[in-house]
PDB file of C-alpha atoms in Angstrom:
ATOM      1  CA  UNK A   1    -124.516  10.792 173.100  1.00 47.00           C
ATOM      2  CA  UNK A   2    -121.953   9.220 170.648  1.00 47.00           C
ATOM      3  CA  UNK A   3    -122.595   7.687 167.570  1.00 50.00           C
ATOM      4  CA  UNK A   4    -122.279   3.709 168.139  1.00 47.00           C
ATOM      5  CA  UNK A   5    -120.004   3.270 165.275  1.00 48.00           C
ATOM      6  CA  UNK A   6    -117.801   6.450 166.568  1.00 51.00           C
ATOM      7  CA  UNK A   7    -117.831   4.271 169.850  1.00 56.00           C
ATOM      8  CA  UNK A   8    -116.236   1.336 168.189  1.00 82.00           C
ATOM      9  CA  UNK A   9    -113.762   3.644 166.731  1.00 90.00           C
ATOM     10  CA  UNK A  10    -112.425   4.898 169.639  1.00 92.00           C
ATOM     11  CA  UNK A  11    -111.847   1.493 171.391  1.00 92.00           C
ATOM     12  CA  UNK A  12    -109.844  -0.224 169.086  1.00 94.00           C
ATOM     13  CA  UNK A  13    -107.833   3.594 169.004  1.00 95.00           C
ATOM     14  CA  UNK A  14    -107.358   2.672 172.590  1.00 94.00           C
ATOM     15  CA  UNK A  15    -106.690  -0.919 172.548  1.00 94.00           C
ATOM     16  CA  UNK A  16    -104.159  -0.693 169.810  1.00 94.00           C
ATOM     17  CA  UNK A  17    -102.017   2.364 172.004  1.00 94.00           C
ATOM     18  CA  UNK A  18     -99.267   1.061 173.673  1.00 94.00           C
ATOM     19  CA  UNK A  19    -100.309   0.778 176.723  1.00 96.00           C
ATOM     20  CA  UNK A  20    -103.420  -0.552 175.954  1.00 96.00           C
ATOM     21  CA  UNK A  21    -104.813  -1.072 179.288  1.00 97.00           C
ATOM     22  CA  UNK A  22    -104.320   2.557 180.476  1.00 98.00           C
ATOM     23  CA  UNK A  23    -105.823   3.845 177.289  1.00 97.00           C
ATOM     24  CA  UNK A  24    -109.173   1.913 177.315  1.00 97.00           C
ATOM     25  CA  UNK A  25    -109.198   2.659 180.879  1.00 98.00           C
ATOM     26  CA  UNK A  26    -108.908   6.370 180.358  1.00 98.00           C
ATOM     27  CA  UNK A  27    -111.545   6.366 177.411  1.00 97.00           C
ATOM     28  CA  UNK A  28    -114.012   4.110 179.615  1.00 97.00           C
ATOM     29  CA  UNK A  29    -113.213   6.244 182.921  1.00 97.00           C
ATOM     30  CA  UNK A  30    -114.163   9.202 180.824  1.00 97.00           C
ATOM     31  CA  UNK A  31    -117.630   7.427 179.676  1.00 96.00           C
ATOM     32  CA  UNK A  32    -118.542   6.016 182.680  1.00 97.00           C
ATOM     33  CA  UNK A  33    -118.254   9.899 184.742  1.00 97.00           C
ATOM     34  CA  UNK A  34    -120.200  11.282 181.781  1.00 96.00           C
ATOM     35  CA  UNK A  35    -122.908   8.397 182.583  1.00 96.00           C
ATOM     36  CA  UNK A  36    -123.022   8.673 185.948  1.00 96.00           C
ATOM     37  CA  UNK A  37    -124.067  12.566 185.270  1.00 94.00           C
ATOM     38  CA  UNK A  38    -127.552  11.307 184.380  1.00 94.00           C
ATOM     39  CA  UNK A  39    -128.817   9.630 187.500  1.00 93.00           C
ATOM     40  CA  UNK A  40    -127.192  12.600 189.654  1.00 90.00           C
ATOM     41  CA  UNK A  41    -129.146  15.451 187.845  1.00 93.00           C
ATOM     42  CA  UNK A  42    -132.105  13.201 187.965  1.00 92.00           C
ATOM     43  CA  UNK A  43    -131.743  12.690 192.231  1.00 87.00           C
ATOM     44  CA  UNK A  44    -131.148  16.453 192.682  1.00 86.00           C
ATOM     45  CA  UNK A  45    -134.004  16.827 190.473  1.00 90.00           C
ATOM     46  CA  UNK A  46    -136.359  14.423 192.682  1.00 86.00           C
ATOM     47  CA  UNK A  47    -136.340  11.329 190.716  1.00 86.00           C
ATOM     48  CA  UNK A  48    -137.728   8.732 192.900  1.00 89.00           C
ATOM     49  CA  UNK A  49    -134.814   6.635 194.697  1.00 88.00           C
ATOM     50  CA  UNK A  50    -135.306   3.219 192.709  1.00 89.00           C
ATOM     51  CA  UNK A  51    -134.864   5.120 189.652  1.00 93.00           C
ATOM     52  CA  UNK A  52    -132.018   6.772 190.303  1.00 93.00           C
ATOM     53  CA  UNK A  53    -130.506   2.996 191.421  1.00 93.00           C
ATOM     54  CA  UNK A  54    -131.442   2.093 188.018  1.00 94.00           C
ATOM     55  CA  UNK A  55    -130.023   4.737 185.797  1.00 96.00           C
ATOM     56  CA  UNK A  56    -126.381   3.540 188.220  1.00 96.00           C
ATOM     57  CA  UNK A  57    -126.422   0.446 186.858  1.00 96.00           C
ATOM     58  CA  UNK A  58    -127.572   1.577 183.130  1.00 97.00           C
ATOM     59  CA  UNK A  59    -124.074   3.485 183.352  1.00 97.00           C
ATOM     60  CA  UNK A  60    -122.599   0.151 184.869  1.00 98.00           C
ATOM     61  CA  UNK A  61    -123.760  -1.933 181.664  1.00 98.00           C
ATOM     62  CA  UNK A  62    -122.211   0.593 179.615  1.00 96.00           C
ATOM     63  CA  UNK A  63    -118.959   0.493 181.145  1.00 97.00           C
ATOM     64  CA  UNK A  64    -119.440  -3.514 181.184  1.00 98.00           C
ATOM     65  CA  UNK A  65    -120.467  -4.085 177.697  1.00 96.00           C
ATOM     66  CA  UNK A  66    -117.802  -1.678 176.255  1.00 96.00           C
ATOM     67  CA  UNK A  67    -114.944  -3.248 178.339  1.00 97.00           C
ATOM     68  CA  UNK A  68    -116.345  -6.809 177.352  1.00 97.00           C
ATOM     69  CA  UNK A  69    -116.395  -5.652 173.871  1.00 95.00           C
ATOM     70  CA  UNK A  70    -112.716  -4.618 173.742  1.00 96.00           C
ATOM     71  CA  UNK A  71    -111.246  -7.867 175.698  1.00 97.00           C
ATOM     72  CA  UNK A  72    -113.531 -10.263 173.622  1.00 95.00           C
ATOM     73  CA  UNK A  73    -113.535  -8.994 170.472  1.00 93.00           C
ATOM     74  CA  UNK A  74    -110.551  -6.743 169.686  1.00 95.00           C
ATOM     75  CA  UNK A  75    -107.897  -7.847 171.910  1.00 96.00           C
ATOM     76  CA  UNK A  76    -108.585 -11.425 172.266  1.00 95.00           C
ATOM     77  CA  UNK A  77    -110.632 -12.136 169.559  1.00 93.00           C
ATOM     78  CA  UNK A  78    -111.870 -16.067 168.801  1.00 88.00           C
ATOM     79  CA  UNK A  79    -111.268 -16.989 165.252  1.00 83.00           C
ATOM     80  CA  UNK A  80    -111.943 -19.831 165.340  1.00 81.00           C
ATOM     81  CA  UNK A  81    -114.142 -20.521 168.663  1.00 78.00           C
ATOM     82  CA  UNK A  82    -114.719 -24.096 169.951  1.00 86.00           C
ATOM     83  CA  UNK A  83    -117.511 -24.732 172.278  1.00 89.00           C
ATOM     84  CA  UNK A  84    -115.180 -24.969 175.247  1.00 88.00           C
ATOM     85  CA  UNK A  85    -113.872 -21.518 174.503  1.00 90.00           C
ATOM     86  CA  UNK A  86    -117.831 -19.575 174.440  1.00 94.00           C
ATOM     87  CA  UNK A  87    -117.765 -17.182 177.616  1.00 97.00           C
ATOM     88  CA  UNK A  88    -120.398 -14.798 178.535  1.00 98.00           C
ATOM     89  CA  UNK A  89    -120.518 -11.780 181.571  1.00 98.00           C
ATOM     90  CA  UNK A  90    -123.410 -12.300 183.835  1.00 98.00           C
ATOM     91  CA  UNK A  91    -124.286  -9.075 186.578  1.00 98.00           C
ATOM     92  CA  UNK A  92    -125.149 -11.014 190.161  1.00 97.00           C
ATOM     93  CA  UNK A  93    -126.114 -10.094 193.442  1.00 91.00           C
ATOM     94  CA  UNK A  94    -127.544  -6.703 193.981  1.00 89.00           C
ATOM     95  CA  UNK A  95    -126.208  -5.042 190.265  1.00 94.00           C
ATOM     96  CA  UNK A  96    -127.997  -8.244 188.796  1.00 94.00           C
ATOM     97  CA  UNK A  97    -131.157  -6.772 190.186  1.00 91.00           C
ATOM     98  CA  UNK A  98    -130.644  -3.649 188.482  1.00 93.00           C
ATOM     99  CA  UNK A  99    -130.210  -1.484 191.071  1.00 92.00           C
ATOM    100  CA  UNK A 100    -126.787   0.378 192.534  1.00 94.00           C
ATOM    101  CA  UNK A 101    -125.597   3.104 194.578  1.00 91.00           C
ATOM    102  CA  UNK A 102    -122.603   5.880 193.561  1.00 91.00           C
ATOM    103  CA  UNK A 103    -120.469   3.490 195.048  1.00 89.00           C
ATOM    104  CA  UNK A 104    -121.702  -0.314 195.307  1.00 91.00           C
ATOM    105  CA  UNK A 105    -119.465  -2.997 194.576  1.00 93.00           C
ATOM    106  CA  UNK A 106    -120.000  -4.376 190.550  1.00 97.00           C
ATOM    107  CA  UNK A 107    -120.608  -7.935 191.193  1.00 97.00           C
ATOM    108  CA  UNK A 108    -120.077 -10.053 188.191  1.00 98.00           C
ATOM    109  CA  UNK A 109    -119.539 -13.521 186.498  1.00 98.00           C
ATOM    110  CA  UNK A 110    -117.538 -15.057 184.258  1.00 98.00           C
ATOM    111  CA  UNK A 111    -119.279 -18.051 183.132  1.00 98.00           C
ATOM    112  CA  UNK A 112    -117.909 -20.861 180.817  1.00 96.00           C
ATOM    113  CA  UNK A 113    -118.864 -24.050 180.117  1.00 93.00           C
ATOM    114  CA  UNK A 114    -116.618 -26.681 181.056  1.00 92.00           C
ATOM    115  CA  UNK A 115    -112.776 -25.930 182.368  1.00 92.00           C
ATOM    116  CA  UNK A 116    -110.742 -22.891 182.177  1.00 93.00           C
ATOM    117  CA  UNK A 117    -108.848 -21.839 178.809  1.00 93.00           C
ATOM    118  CA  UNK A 118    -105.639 -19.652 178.039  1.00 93.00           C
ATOM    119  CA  UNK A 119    -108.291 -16.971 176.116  1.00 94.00           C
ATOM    120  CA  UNK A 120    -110.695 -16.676 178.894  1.00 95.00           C
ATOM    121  CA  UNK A 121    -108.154 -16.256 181.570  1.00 96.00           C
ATOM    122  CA  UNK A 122    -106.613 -13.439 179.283  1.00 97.00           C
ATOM    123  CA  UNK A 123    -110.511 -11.602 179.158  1.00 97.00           C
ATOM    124  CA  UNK A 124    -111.259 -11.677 183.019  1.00 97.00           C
ATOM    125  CA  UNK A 125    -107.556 -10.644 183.879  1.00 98.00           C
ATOM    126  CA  UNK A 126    -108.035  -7.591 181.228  1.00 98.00           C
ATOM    127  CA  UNK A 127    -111.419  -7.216 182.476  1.00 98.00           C
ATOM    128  CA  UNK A 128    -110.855  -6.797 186.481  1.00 98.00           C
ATOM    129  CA  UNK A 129    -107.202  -5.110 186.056  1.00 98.00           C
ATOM    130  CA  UNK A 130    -108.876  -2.244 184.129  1.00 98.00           C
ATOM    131  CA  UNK A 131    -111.862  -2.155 186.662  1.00 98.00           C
ATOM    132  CA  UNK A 132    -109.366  -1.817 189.569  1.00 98.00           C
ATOM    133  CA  UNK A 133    -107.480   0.623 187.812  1.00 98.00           C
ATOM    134  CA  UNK A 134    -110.110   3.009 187.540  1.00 97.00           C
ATOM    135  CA  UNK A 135    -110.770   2.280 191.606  1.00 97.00           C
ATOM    136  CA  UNK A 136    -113.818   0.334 191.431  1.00 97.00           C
ATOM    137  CA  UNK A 137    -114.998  -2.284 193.883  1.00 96.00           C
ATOM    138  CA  UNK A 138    -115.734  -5.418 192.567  1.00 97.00           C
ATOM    139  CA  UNK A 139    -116.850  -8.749 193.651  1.00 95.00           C
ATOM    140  CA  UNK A 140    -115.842 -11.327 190.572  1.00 96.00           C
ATOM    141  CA  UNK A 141    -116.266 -14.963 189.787  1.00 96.00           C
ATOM    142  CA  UNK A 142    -115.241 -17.554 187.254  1.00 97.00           C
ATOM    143  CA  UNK A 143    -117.114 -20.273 187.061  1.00 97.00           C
ATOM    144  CA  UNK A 144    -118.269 -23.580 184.627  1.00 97.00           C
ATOM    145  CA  UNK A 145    -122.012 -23.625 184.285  1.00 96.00           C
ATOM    146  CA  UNK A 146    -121.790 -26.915 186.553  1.00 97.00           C
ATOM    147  CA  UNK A 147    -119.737 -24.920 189.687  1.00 97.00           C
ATOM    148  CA  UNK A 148    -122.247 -22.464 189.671  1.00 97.00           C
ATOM    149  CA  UNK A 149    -125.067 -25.450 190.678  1.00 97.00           C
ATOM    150  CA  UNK A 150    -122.540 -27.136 192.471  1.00 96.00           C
ATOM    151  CA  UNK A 151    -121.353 -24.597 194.538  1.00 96.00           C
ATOM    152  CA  UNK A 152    -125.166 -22.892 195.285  1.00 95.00           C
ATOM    153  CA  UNK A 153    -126.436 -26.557 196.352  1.00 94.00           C
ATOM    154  CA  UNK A 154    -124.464 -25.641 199.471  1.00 92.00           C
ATOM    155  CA  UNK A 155    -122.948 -22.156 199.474  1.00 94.00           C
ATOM    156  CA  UNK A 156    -126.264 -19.712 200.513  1.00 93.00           C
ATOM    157  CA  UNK A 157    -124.157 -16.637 199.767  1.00 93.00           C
ATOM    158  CA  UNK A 158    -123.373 -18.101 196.108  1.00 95.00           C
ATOM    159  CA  UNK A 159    -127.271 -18.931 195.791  1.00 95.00           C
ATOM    160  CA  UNK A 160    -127.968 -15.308 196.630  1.00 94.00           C
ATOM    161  CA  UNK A 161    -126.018 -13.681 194.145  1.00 95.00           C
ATOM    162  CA  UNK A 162    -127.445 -16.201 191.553  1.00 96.00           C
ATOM    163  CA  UNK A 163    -130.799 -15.284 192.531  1.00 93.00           C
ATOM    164  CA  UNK A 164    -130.205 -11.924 190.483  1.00 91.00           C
ATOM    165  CA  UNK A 165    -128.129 -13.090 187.989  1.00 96.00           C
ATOM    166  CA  UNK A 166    -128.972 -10.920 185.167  1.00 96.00           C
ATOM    167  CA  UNK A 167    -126.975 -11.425 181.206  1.00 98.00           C
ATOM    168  CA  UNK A 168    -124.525  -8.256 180.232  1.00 98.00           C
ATOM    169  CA  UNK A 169    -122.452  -9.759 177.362  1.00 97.00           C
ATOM    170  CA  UNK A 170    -121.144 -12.637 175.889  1.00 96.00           C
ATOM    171  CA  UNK A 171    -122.602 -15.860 174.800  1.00 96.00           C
ATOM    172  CA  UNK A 172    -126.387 -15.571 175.562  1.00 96.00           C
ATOM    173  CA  UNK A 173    -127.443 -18.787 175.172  1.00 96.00           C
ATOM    174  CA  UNK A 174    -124.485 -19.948 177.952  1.00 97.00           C
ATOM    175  CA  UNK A 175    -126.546 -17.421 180.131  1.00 98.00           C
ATOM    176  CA  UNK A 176    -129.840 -18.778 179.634  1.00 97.00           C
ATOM    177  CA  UNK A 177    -128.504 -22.255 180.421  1.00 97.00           C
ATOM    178  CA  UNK A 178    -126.984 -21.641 183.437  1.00 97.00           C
ATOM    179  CA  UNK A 179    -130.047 -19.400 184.941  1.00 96.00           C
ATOM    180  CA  UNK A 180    -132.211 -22.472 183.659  1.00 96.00           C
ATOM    181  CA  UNK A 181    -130.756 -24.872 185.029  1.00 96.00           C
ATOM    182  CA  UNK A 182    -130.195 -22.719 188.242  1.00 96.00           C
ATOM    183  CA  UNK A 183    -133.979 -21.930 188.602  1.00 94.00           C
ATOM    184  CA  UNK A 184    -134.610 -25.870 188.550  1.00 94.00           C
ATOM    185  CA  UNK A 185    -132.437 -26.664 191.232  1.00 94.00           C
ATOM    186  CA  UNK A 186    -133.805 -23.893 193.312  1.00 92.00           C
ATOM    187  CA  UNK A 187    -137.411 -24.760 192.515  1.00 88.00           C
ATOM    188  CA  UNK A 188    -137.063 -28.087 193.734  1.00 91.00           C
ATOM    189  CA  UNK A 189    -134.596 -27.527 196.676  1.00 90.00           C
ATOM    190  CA  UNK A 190    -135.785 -27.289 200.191  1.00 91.00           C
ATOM    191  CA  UNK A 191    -136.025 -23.860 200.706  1.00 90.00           C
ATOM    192  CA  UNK A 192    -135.820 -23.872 204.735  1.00 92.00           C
ATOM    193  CA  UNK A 193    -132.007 -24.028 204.791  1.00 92.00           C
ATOM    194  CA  UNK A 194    -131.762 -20.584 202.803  1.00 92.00           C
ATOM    195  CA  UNK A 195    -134.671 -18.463 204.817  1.00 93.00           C
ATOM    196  CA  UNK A 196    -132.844 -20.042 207.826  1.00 94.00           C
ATOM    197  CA  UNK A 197    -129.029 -18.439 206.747  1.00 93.00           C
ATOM    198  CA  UNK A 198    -130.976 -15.568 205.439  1.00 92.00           C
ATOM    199  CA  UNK A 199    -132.179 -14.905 208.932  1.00 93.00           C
ATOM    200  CA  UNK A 200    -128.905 -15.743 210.282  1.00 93.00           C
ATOM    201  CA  UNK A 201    -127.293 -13.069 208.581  1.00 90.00           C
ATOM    202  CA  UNK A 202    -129.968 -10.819 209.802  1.00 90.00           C
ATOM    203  CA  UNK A 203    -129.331 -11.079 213.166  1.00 90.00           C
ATOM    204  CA  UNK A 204    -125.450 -10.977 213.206  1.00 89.00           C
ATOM    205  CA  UNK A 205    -125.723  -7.465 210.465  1.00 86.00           C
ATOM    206  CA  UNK A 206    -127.749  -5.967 212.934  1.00 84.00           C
ATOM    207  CA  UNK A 207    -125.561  -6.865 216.257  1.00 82.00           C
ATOM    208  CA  UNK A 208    -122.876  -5.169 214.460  1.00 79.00           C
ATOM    209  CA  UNK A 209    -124.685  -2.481 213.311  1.00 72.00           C
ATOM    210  CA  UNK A 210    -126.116  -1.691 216.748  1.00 68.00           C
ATOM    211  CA  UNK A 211    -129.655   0.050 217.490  1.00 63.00           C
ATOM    212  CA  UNK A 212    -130.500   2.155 214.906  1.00 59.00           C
ATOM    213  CA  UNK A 213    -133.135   4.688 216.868  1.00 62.00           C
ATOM    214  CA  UNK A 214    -129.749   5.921 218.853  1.00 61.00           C
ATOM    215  CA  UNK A 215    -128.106   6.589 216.214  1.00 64.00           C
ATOM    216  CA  UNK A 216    -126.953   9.997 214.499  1.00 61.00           C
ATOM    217  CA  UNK A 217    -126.572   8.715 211.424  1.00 69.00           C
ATOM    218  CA  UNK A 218    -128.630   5.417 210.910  1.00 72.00           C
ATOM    219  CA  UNK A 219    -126.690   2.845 208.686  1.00 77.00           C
ATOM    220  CA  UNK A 220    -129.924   2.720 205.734  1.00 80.00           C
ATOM    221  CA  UNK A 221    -127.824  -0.040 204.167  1.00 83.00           C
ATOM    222  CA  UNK A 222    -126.734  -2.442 206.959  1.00 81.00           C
ATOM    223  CA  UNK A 223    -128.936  -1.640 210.026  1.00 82.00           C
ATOM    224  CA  UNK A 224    -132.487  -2.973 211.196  1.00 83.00           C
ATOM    225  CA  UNK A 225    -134.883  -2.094 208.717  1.00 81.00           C
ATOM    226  CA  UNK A 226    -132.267  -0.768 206.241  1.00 84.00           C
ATOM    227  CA  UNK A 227    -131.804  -2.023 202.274  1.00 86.00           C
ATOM    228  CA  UNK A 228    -129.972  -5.253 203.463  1.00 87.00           C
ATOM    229  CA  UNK A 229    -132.827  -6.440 205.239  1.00 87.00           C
ATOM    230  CA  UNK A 230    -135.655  -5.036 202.351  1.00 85.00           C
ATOM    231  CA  UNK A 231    -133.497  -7.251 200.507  1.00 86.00           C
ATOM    232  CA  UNK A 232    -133.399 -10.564 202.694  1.00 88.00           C
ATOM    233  CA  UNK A 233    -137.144 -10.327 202.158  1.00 85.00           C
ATOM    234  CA  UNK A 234    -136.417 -10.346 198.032  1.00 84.00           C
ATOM    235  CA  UNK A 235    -134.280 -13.239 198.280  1.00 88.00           C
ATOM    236  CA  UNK A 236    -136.642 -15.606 200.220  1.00 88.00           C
ATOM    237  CA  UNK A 237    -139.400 -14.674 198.262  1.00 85.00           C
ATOM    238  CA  UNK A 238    -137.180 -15.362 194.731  1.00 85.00           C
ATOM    239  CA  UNK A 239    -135.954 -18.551 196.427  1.00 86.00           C
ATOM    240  CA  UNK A 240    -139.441 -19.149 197.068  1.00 85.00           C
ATOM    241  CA  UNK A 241    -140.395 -18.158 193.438  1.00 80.00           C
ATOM    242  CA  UNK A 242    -137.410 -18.204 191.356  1.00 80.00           C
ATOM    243  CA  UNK A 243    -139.269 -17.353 187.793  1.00 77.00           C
ATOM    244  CA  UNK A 244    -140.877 -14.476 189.376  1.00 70.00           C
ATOM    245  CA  UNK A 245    -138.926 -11.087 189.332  1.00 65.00           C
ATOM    246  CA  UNK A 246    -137.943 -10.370 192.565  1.00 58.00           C
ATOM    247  CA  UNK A 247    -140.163 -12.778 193.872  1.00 59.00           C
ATOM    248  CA  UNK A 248    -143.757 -10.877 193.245  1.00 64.00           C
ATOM    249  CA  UNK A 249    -145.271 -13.187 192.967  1.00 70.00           C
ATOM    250  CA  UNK A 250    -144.536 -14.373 196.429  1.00 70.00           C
ATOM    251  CA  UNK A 251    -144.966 -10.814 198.103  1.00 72.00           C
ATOM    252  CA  UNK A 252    -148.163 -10.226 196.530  1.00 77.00           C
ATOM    253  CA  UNK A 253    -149.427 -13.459 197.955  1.00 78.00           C
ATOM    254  CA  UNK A 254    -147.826 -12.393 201.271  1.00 78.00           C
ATOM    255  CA  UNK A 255    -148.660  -8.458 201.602  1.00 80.00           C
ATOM    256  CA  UNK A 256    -151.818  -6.893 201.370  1.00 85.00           C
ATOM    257  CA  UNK A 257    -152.288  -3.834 198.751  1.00 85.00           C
ATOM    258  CA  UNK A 258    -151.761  -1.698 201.671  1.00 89.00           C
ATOM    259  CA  UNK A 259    -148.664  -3.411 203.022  1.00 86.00           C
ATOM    260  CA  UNK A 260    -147.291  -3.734 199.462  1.00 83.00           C
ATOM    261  CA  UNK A 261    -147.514   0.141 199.321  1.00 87.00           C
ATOM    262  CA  UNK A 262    -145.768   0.567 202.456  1.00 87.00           C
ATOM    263  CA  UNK A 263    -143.060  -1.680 201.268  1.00 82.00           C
ATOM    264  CA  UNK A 264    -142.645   0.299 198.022  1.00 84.00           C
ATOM    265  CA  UNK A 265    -142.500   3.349 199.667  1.00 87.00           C
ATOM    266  CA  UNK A 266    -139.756   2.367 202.008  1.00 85.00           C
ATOM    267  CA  UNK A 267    -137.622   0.873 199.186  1.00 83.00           C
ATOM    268  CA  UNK A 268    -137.824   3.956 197.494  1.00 88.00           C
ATOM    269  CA  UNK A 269    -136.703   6.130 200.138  1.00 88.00           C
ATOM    270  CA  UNK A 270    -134.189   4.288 201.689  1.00 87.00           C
ATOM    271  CA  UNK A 271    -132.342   4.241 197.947  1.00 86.00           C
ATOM    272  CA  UNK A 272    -133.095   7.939 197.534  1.00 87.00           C
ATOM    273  CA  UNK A 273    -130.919   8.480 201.025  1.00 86.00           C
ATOM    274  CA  UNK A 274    -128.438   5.690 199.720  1.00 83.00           C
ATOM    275  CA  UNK A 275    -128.281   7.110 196.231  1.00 76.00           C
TER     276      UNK A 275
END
């Protein structure tokens, strides 16, 4: 493991080369395969599928936080920040949870408070060109604090990802304000609307997916009784209870200890196969 400082080092090395966005994304690249060592050794060694999902997105944050660190603070550095210029980098969606396979998309957002400025355009373009560069998939947003309410008043698929919206980088306290404020409106929304899209997109994944039992190779991610449905269940019950984690609170109302074990156990090995 490198020596923090030694870390630092070797970014600004990289962000002052020439090409500066090749060179932090070769260092990174090189950090992130080293990273992603860990959760492999630990599947092939029979880590328990959740875990391994984890230890993904620990080597995710690292990537994040480093590449964060090198557009924020050494390329585009504030000198003199105003409160319209504070940005932060929130994980949503599934790597919000925590939890990602070898290959999931990273989704992410990049909150501010009020409208857009020239510095924070400059971070998320750095930011995503250097993600696709070294071939990741990601799902990105750029949003005030008020378009993120705004927007998941209305927009179930934006609600969802907020649901797991989880604080990489950046200005905490913007964070904490926008998950706040986000909880509120959630807490006090009707929550019929959501479970109803939720089951919507149940039904139309698994049409397209087609009958699992008949199938070769069952689709664990989008097919009936697969991760995506697993986590429909999560998102109603953190709609339902959006302080809980993962709504818990909510299934352990809802399941028996038996039924709760059953659940786990399923979890777990469908993101062992995934994984």
């Amino acid at each position: 493991m490198h020596d923090p400082d030694a870390i630092d080092a070797e970014l600004v090395e990289a962000a002052a080369a020439k090409n500066a966005r090749a060179a932090v994304a070769a260092l990174l690249g090189q950090r992130y395969a080293a990273a992603r060592e860990r959760p492999e050794r630990k599947l092939n060694g029979g880590m328990d599928g959740v875990e391994v999902a984890r230890l993904y997105s620990v080597a995710a944050d690292g990537l994040m936080t480093d590449l964060w660190r090198v557009a924020t603070e050494i390329l585009y550095p504030a000198h003199n920040p105003t409160k319209a210029e504070r940005l932060s980098l929130v994980a949503v969606g599934g790597y919000g949870r925590g939890v990602l396979a070898p290959f999931s998309d990273l989704d992410l957002l990049v909150l501010r408070p009020w409208k857009p400025t020239p510095r924070g355009e400059q971070v998320t373009e750095f930011i995503l060109y250097v993600l696709w560069d070294l071939g990741l998939k990601v799902g990105a947003a750029t949003r005030s604090v008020e378009e993120c309410l705004s927007l998941s008043r209305t927009d179930m698929t934006v609600r969802t990802a907020l649901l797991e919206a989880r604080p990489l980088a950046g200005d905490a306290a913007l964070t904490e304000e926008m998950i706040q404020a986000f909880r509120q409106m959630v807490a006090k929304a009707d929550p019929r609307p959501f479970i109803a899209a939720k089951l919507e997109e149940r039904d139309t994944r698994h049409g397209k997916a087609g009958v699992v039992r008949y199938r070769v190779e069952p689709n664990v991610k989008d097919g009936k009784g697969g991760l995506r449905d697993l986590n429909a269940l999560f998102w109603i019950a953190r709609s339902l209870a959006p302080d809980s984690p993962l709504g818990a609170r909510v299934l352990e109302e809802l399941l028996t200890p038996k039924e709760r074990r059953t659940f786990e156990e399923a979890f777990d090995f469908l993101w062992k196969v995934r994984a």
